[in-house]
Amino acid sequence: MLCCWVLGSSLVSVSVAQSIRTVQSQNAAAPTQTEAQDGNTADGQQELKVGADLTRHGSLREAIPHLTEAQKLGADPYATGVNLGICYLGTGRNRDAIAILESLRAGGSRTSTVDKLLAQAYVADGQVKAAYDVFTEAAAANPKDESVYEFFADACTDHQQYSLGLHTVERGLQELPDSARLHYERAVFLARLGRLEEGKPEFDRATQLEPAGYIGYLALVQKELYDDNLDAANETLHRAIKAGHRDYQMLSLLGTVLLHEGAAPGQPEFAEAQAALEESAKDRPDYSATQIALGKVYLMQGHFQEAVDHLEMARNLEPDNPAVYANLASAYSRLGDRAKARQMEAQVERLLAEKKSSAIR
């Protein structure tokens, strides 16, 4: 759950998508040639190789047909199943992910990777008890594995299970009291639950534990943003990027902070913000915070169709974010499409009313 402050929302998280990518890089490779010789057909192995390569590069929808074909042809069931689980989870096919991952467990392939993916799929499908049961089993089997707590917490963030997420990271901190990542995530959950003052010392602790690391910089930026110290956040982000932490999230934050500081078209700061956001989008086109910010940039420049293109991507990625619809309403209005603009305005009103009703309850 990394990164927290973007146009239209107050907290940035690493999200399930980032967890999936970590699993991709660590566990989702195609089987070795030795495995291929254990009865798998050459055609099945080739389909699996293609599907696994697409999965690792984030082309999840394109990978699915190759992986399902590999499954039919009898390719290695574990490698095929894990890759399919990743693809289904990453494309919102949660029930399919659950089915394939449960079948792996039932067949004896009960690994940490499978458990982490399955717990996320259950959270995404709203099956919270089943999710927590799988997480509990995974944590009991690997109590010192930070990623067990991290991945489950990310799923809780993405699906607004903040109390459960807080419980998750607090359990993790009992085993890993010096985890900068878990202290950071505890701070974020506390903030989302309206307990920011309790969370601020956790940001400090994360920075102390990893002062020159990615999490340390992120925690410091987050605290500065909560304190409305945009100048300090800007300076910290530049230091972090100069120190080598030039990834899609830091670039997205930098662009967003520059916009919030008042950068306007024609100014060097605006050009820097646009360049940072465009680089972030190139690296991770499925990161909604960047797409929202880029939509705002193009709105400010009068490039209304480009704004719509990016904001519609953001809407697909984050359909419950009022900021997406507010910016879309403006963009469609400037394009002269009043019907679409009114639809977006109605969505803003609906989401804000739901949020207010939820807060009252």
Coordinates of C-alpha atoms in Angstrom, one line a residue:
M1 CA 0.0 0.0 0.0
L2 CA 2.4 2.7 -1.1
C3 CA 1.7 6.3 -1.9
C4 CA -1.2 8.3 -0.7
W5 CA -2.0 11.7 -2.0
V6 CA -3.4 12.4 -5.5
L7 CA -5.9 14.8 -7.1
G8 CA -9.3 13.9 -5.8
S9 CA -8.2 11.5 -3.0
S10 CA -6.2 11.8 0.2
L11 CA -4.2 8.6 0.2
V12 CA -2.0 6.7 -2.2
S13 CA -1.6 3.0 -2.0
V14 CA 0.5 0.4 -3.8
S15 CA -2.7 -1.5 -4.5
V16 CA -3.4 -5.1 -5.6
A17 CA -1.9 -4.3 -9.0
Q18 CA 1.5 -3.7 -7.5
S19 CA 1.2 -6.9 -5.4
I20 CA 0.4 -8.8 -8.6
R21 CA 3.5 -7.4 -10.3
T22 CA 5.7 -8.5 -7.4
V23 CA 4.3 -12.0 -7.6
Q24 CA 4.7 -11.9 -11.4
S25 CA 8.4 -11.1 -11.1
Q26 CA 9.1 -13.6 -8.3
N27 CA 6.9 -16.6 -9.0
A28 CA 5.1 -16.6 -12.3
A29 CA 7.8 -17.8 -14.7
A30 CA 7.2 -20.5 -17.2
P31 CA 8.4 -23.9 -16.1
T32 CA 11.9 -25.0 -16.8
Q33 CA 12.9 -27.4 -19.6
T34 CA 13.1 -30.2 -17.0
E35 CA 9.5 -29.6 -16.1
A36 CA 8.6 -29.5 -19.8
Q37 CA 9.9 -33.0 -20.2
D38 CA 7.5 -34.4 -17.6
G39 CA 4.8 -35.3 -20.0
N40 CA 3.8 -31.8 -21.2
T41 CA 3.3 -31.4 -24.9
A42 CA 5.5 -29.1 -26.9
D43 CA 2.5 -27.0 -28.0
G44 CA 1.3 -26.7 -24.4
Q45 CA 4.7 -25.6 -23.3
Q46 CA 4.9 -23.0 -26.0
E47 CA 1.5 -21.6 -25.1
L48 CA 2.5 -21.4 -21.5
K49 CA 5.8 -19.6 -22.4
V50 CA 3.9 -17.0 -24.4
G51 CA 1.3 -16.6 -21.7
A52 CA 3.9 -16.3 -18.9
D53 CA 5.9 -13.7 -20.9
L54 CA 2.8 -11.6 -21.5
T55 CA 1.9 -11.9 -17.8
R56 CA 5.3 -10.7 -16.7
H57 CA 5.0 -7.7 -19.0
G58 CA 1.5 -6.8 -17.7
S59 CA -0.4 -7.8 -20.8
L60 CA -2.9 -9.8 -18.7
R61 CA -5.9 -9.9 -21.0
E62 CA -3.8 -11.0 -23.9
A63 CA -2.1 -13.7 -21.8
I64 CA -5.4 -15.4 -20.8
P65 CA -6.1 -17.2 -24.1
H66 CA -2.6 -18.6 -24.3
L67 CA -2.7 -19.8 -20.7
T68 CA -6.2 -21.4 -21.1
E69 CA -4.9 -23.2 -24.2
A70 CA -1.8 -24.3 -22.3
Q71 CA -4.1 -25.7 -19.6
K72 CA -6.1 -27.7 -22.2
L73 CA -2.9 -29.1 -23.7
G74 CA -1.7 -30.3 -20.3
A75 CA 1.1 -27.9 -19.6
D76 CA 2.5 -27.6 -16.1
P77 CA -0.6 -27.1 -13.9
Y78 CA 1.1 -25.0 -11.2
A79 CA 2.8 -22.5 -13.6
T80 CA -0.3 -22.3 -15.7
G81 CA -2.6 -21.9 -12.7
V82 CA -0.5 -19.2 -11.0
N83 CA -0.3 -17.1 -14.2
L84 CA -4.0 -17.5 -14.8
G85 CA -4.7 -16.5 -11.2
I86 CA -2.6 -13.3 -11.7
C87 CA -4.4 -12.5 -15.0
Y88 CA -7.9 -13.1 -13.6
L89 CA -7.2 -11.1 -10.5
G90 CA -5.6 -8.3 -12.4
T91 CA -8.5 -8.0 -14.9
G92 CA -11.3 -8.2 -12.3
R93 CA -12.3 -11.8 -12.9
N94 CA -12.3 -12.5 -9.2
R95 CA -14.5 -15.6 -9.3
D96 CA -12.3 -17.2 -12.0
A97 CA -9.2 -16.4 -10.0
I98 CA -10.7 -18.0 -6.9
A99 CA -11.6 -21.1 -8.9
I100 CA -8.2 -21.7 -10.4
L101 CA -6.3 -20.9 -7.1
E102 CA -8.6 -23.1 -5.0
S103 CA -8.0 -25.9 -7.5
L104 CA -4.3 -25.6 -7.1
R105 CA -4.6 -25.8 -3.3
A106 CA -6.9 -28.8 -3.6
G107 CA -4.3 -30.5 -5.8
G108 CA -1.5 -30.1 -3.3
S109 CA 0.0 -26.9 -4.7
R110 CA -0.5 -24.9 -1.5
T111 CA 2.3 -22.3 -1.7
S112 CA 2.8 -18.8 -0.3
T113 CA 2.2 -17.4 -3.7
V114 CA -1.1 -19.2 -4.2
D115 CA -2.3 -18.2 -0.7
K116 CA -1.4 -14.5 -1.2
L117 CA -3.2 -14.3 -4.6
L118 CA -6.2 -16.2 -3.3
A119 CA -6.6 -14.0 -0.2
Q120 CA -6.6 -10.9 -2.5
A121 CA -9.1 -12.5 -4.8
Y122 CA -11.5 -13.3 -1.9
V123 CA -11.2 -9.7 -0.7
A124 CA -11.9 -8.4 -4.2
D125 CA -15.0 -10.6 -4.4
G126 CA -16.3 -9.4 -1.0
Q127 CA -15.7 -12.7 0.7
V128 CA -14.0 -11.2 3.7
K129 CA -14.2 -14.1 6.1
A130 CA -12.8 -16.5 3.5
A131 CA -10.0 -14.0 2.7
Y132 CA -9.1 -13.6 6.3
D133 CA -9.0 -17.4 6.8
V134 CA -6.5 -17.8 3.9
F135 CA -4.5 -14.9 5.2
T136 CA -4.4 -16.4 8.7
E137 CA -3.1 -19.7 7.3
A138 CA -0.5 -18.0 5.2
A139 CA 0.7 -15.8 8.1
A140 CA 0.9 -18.9 10.4
A141 CA 3.0 -20.7 7.8
N142 CA 5.3 -17.8 7.1
P143 CA 5.1 -15.4 10.1
K144 CA 8.3 -13.5 9.1
D145 CA 7.3 -13.0 5.5
E146 CA 6.5 -9.3 5.2
S147 CA 4.8 -9.7 1.8
V148 CA 2.0 -11.9 3.4
Y149 CA 0.9 -8.9 5.4
E150 CA 1.7 -6.4 2.7
F151 CA -0.3 -8.1 0.0
F152 CA -3.4 -8.7 2.1
A153 CA -3.2 -5.1 3.4
D154 CA -3.1 -3.8 -0.2
A155 CA -6.3 -5.7 -1.0
C156 CA -7.9 -4.3 2.0
T157 CA -7.0 -0.8 0.8
D158 CA -8.3 -1.3 -2.7
H159 CA -11.7 -2.6 -1.3
Q160 CA -12.1 -0.1 1.6
Q161 CA -11.6 -2.8 4.3
Y162 CA -9.6 -0.3 6.4
S163 CA -10.2 -1.8 9.8
L164 CA -9.3 -5.3 8.6
G165 CA -6.2 -3.8 6.9
L166 CA -5.2 -2.1 10.2
H167 CA -5.6 -5.4 12.0
T168 CA -3.5 -7.1 9.4
V169 CA -0.5 -4.8 9.6
E170 CA -0.7 -4.7 13.4
R171 CA -0.4 -8.5 13.4
G172 CA 2.5 -8.2 11.0
L173 CA 4.3 -5.7 13.3
Q174 CA 4.1 -8.2 16.1
E175 CA 6.4 -10.4 14.1
L176 CA 8.3 -7.7 12.2
P177 CA 8.5 -4.7 14.6
D178 CA 11.2 -3.0 12.5
S179 CA 9.4 -3.2 9.2
A180 CA 9.3 0.3 7.7
R181 CA 6.7 -0.8 5.2
L182 CA 4.3 -2.1 7.8
H183 CA 4.7 1.1 10.0
Y184 CA 3.9 3.1 6.9
E185 CA 0.9 1.1 6.0
R186 CA -0.4 1.3 9.6
A187 CA -0.1 5.1 9.4
V188 CA -2.1 5.1 6.1
F189 CA -4.9 2.9 7.6
L190 CA -5.1 5.1 10.7
A191 CA -5.4 8.1 8.5
R192 CA -8.2 6.5 6.4
L193 CA -10.0 5.7 9.6
G194 CA -9.9 9.3 10.7
R195 CA -7.1 8.7 13.3
L196 CA -4.4 10.8 11.6
E197 CA -2.8 12.0 14.8
E198 CA -2.2 8.4 15.8
G199 CA -0.8 7.8 12.3
K200 CA 1.7 10.6 12.2
P201 CA 4.2 8.9 14.6
E202 CA 4.0 5.9 12.4
F203 CA 5.1 7.9 9.4
D204 CA 8.0 9.1 11.6
R205 CA 8.9 5.6 12.5
A206 CA 8.9 4.4 8.9
T207 CA 11.3 7.3 8.0
Q208 CA 13.6 6.5 10.9
L209 CA 13.8 2.9 9.9
E210 CA 14.5 3.5 6.3
P211 CA 15.8 7.1 6.0
A212 CA 17.4 6.7 2.6
G213 CA 15.0 4.1 1.2
Y214 CA 11.8 4.3 -0.8
I215 CA 9.4 3.9 2.1
G216 CA 11.3 6.4 4.2
Y217 CA 11.0 9.1 1.5
L218 CA 7.4 8.2 0.9
A219 CA 6.5 8.4 4.6
L220 CA 8.2 11.8 4.9
V221 CA 6.4 13.1 1.8
Q222 CA 3.1 11.9 3.2
K223 CA 3.5 13.6 6.5
E224 CA 4.5 16.8 4.8
L225 CA 1.4 16.7 2.7
Y226 CA -0.8 16.1 5.7
D227 CA 0.8 19.2 7.2
D228 CA 0.0 21.1 4.0
N229 CA 3.7 21.8 3.5
L230 CA 3.8 21.5 -0.3
D231 CA 7.2 23.2 -0.6
A232 CA 8.7 20.6 1.7
A233 CA 7.0 17.7 -0.1
N234 CA 8.3 19.1 -3.4
E235 CA 11.8 19.2 -2.1
T236 CA 11.6 15.7 -0.6
L237 CA 10.3 14.3 -3.9
H238 CA 13.1 15.8 -5.8
R239 CA 15.6 14.4 -3.4
A240 CA 14.0 11.0 -3.6
I241 CA 14.1 10.9 -7.4
K242 CA 17.7 12.2 -7.4
A243 CA 18.6 9.4 -5.0
G244 CA 17.4 6.8 -7.5
H245 CA 13.7 6.3 -6.5
R246 CA 12.4 7.4 -9.9
D247 CA 9.4 5.2 -10.3
Y248 CA 5.8 5.8 -11.5
Q249 CA 4.6 6.6 -8.0
M250 CA 7.2 9.2 -7.1
L251 CA 6.8 10.8 -10.5
S252 CA 3.0 10.8 -10.1
L253 CA 3.3 12.4 -6.7
L254 CA 5.8 15.0 -8.0
G255 CA 3.5 16.0 -10.9
T256 CA 0.5 16.2 -8.6
V257 CA 2.3 18.3 -5.9
L258 CA 3.5 20.7 -8.6
L259 CA -0.1 21.2 -9.8
H260 CA -1.3 21.7 -6.3
E261 CA 1.4 24.3 -5.8
G262 CA -0.3 26.3 -8.6
A263 CA 1.8 25.4 -11.7
A264 CA 0.1 26.7 -14.7
P265 CA 0.6 26.3 -18.5
G266 CA 3.6 28.2 -19.7
Q267 CA 5.5 27.9 -16.5
P268 CA 8.6 25.6 -16.1
E269 CA 6.9 23.9 -13.1
F270 CA 3.9 23.0 -15.3
A271 CA 6.2 21.5 -18.0
E272 CA 8.0 19.5 -15.3
A273 CA 4.7 18.3 -13.9
Q274 CA 3.5 17.2 -17.3
A275 CA 6.7 15.4 -18.1
A276 CA 6.7 13.6 -14.8
L277 CA 3.1 12.5 -15.2
E278 CA 3.6 11.4 -18.8
E279 CA 6.6 9.3 -17.8
S280 CA 4.6 7.8 -14.9
A281 CA 1.8 6.9 -17.3
K282 CA 4.2 5.3 -19.8
D283 CA 5.7 3.1 -17.0
R284 CA 2.3 2.2 -15.5
P285 CA -0.7 3.1 -17.7
D286 CA -3.0 1.3 -15.2
Y287 CA -2.2 3.7 -12.3
S288 CA -5.3 5.7 -11.8
A289 CA -3.8 8.6 -9.9
T290 CA -1.5 9.5 -12.8
Q291 CA -4.4 9.2 -15.3
I292 CA -6.5 11.6 -13.2
A293 CA -3.6 14.1 -12.9
L294 CA -2.9 13.9 -16.6
G295 CA -6.5 14.5 -17.4
K296 CA -6.3 17.7 -15.3
V297 CA -3.1 18.8 -17.1
Y298 CA -4.8 18.4 -20.5
L299 CA -7.9 20.2 -19.2
M300 CA -5.7 23.1 -18.2
Q301 CA -4.1 23.2 -21.6
G302 CA -7.4 23.1 -23.4
H303 CA -6.8 19.7 -24.9
F304 CA -10.2 18.4 -24.0
Q305 CA -10.3 15.2 -26.0
E306 CA -6.9 14.1 -24.6
A307 CA -8.3 14.9 -21.1
V308 CA -11.3 12.7 -21.7
D309 CA -9.1 9.9 -23.0
H310 CA -7.1 9.8 -19.8
L311 CA -10.0 10.4 -17.4
E312 CA -12.0 7.6 -19.0
M313 CA -9.0 5.3 -18.4
A314 CA -9.1 6.5 -14.8
R315 CA -12.8 5.8 -14.6
N316 CA -12.3 2.2 -15.7
L317 CA -9.5 1.8 -13.0
E318 CA -11.2 3.7 -10.2
P319 CA -15.0 3.9 -10.9
D320 CA -15.9 5.1 -7.4
N321 CA -13.7 8.2 -7.3
P322 CA -15.7 11.5 -7.5
A323 CA -12.7 13.4 -8.8
V324 CA -12.7 11.4 -12.0
Y325 CA -16.3 12.3 -12.7
A326 CA -15.9 15.9 -11.7
N327 CA -13.0 16.3 -14.2
L328 CA -14.9 14.4 -16.9
A329 CA -17.9 16.6 -16.4
S330 CA -15.7 19.6 -17.1
A331 CA -14.0 18.0 -20.1
Y332 CA -17.3 16.9 -21.7
S333 CA -18.8 20.3 -21.1
R334 CA -15.9 22.0 -22.9
L335 CA -16.3 19.6 -25.8
G336 CA -19.9 20.6 -26.0
D337 CA -21.3 17.2 -25.0
R338 CA -23.8 18.4 -22.3
A339 CA -25.5 15.1 -22.0
K340 CA -22.3 13.3 -21.0
A341 CA -21.4 16.2 -18.8
R342 CA -24.7 15.9 -16.9
Q343 CA -24.2 12.1 -16.5
M344 CA -20.8 12.8 -14.9
E345 CA -22.2 15.5 -12.6
A346 CA -24.9 13.0 -11.5
Q347 CA -22.3 10.5 -10.7
V348 CA -20.4 13.0 -8.6
E349 CA -23.5 13.7 -6.6
R350 CA -24.4 10.1 -6.2
L351 CA -20.9 9.1 -5.0
L352 CA -20.7 12.1 -2.5
A353 CA -24.2 11.2 -1.2
E354 CA -23.1 7.6 -0.7
K355 CA -19.9 8.7 1.1
K356 CA -21.9 11.0 3.4
S357 CA -24.5 8.3 4.1
S358 CA -21.7 5.8 4.9
A359 CA -20.0 8.3 7.2
I360 CA -23.3 8.9 9.1
R361 CA -23.7 5.1 9.6

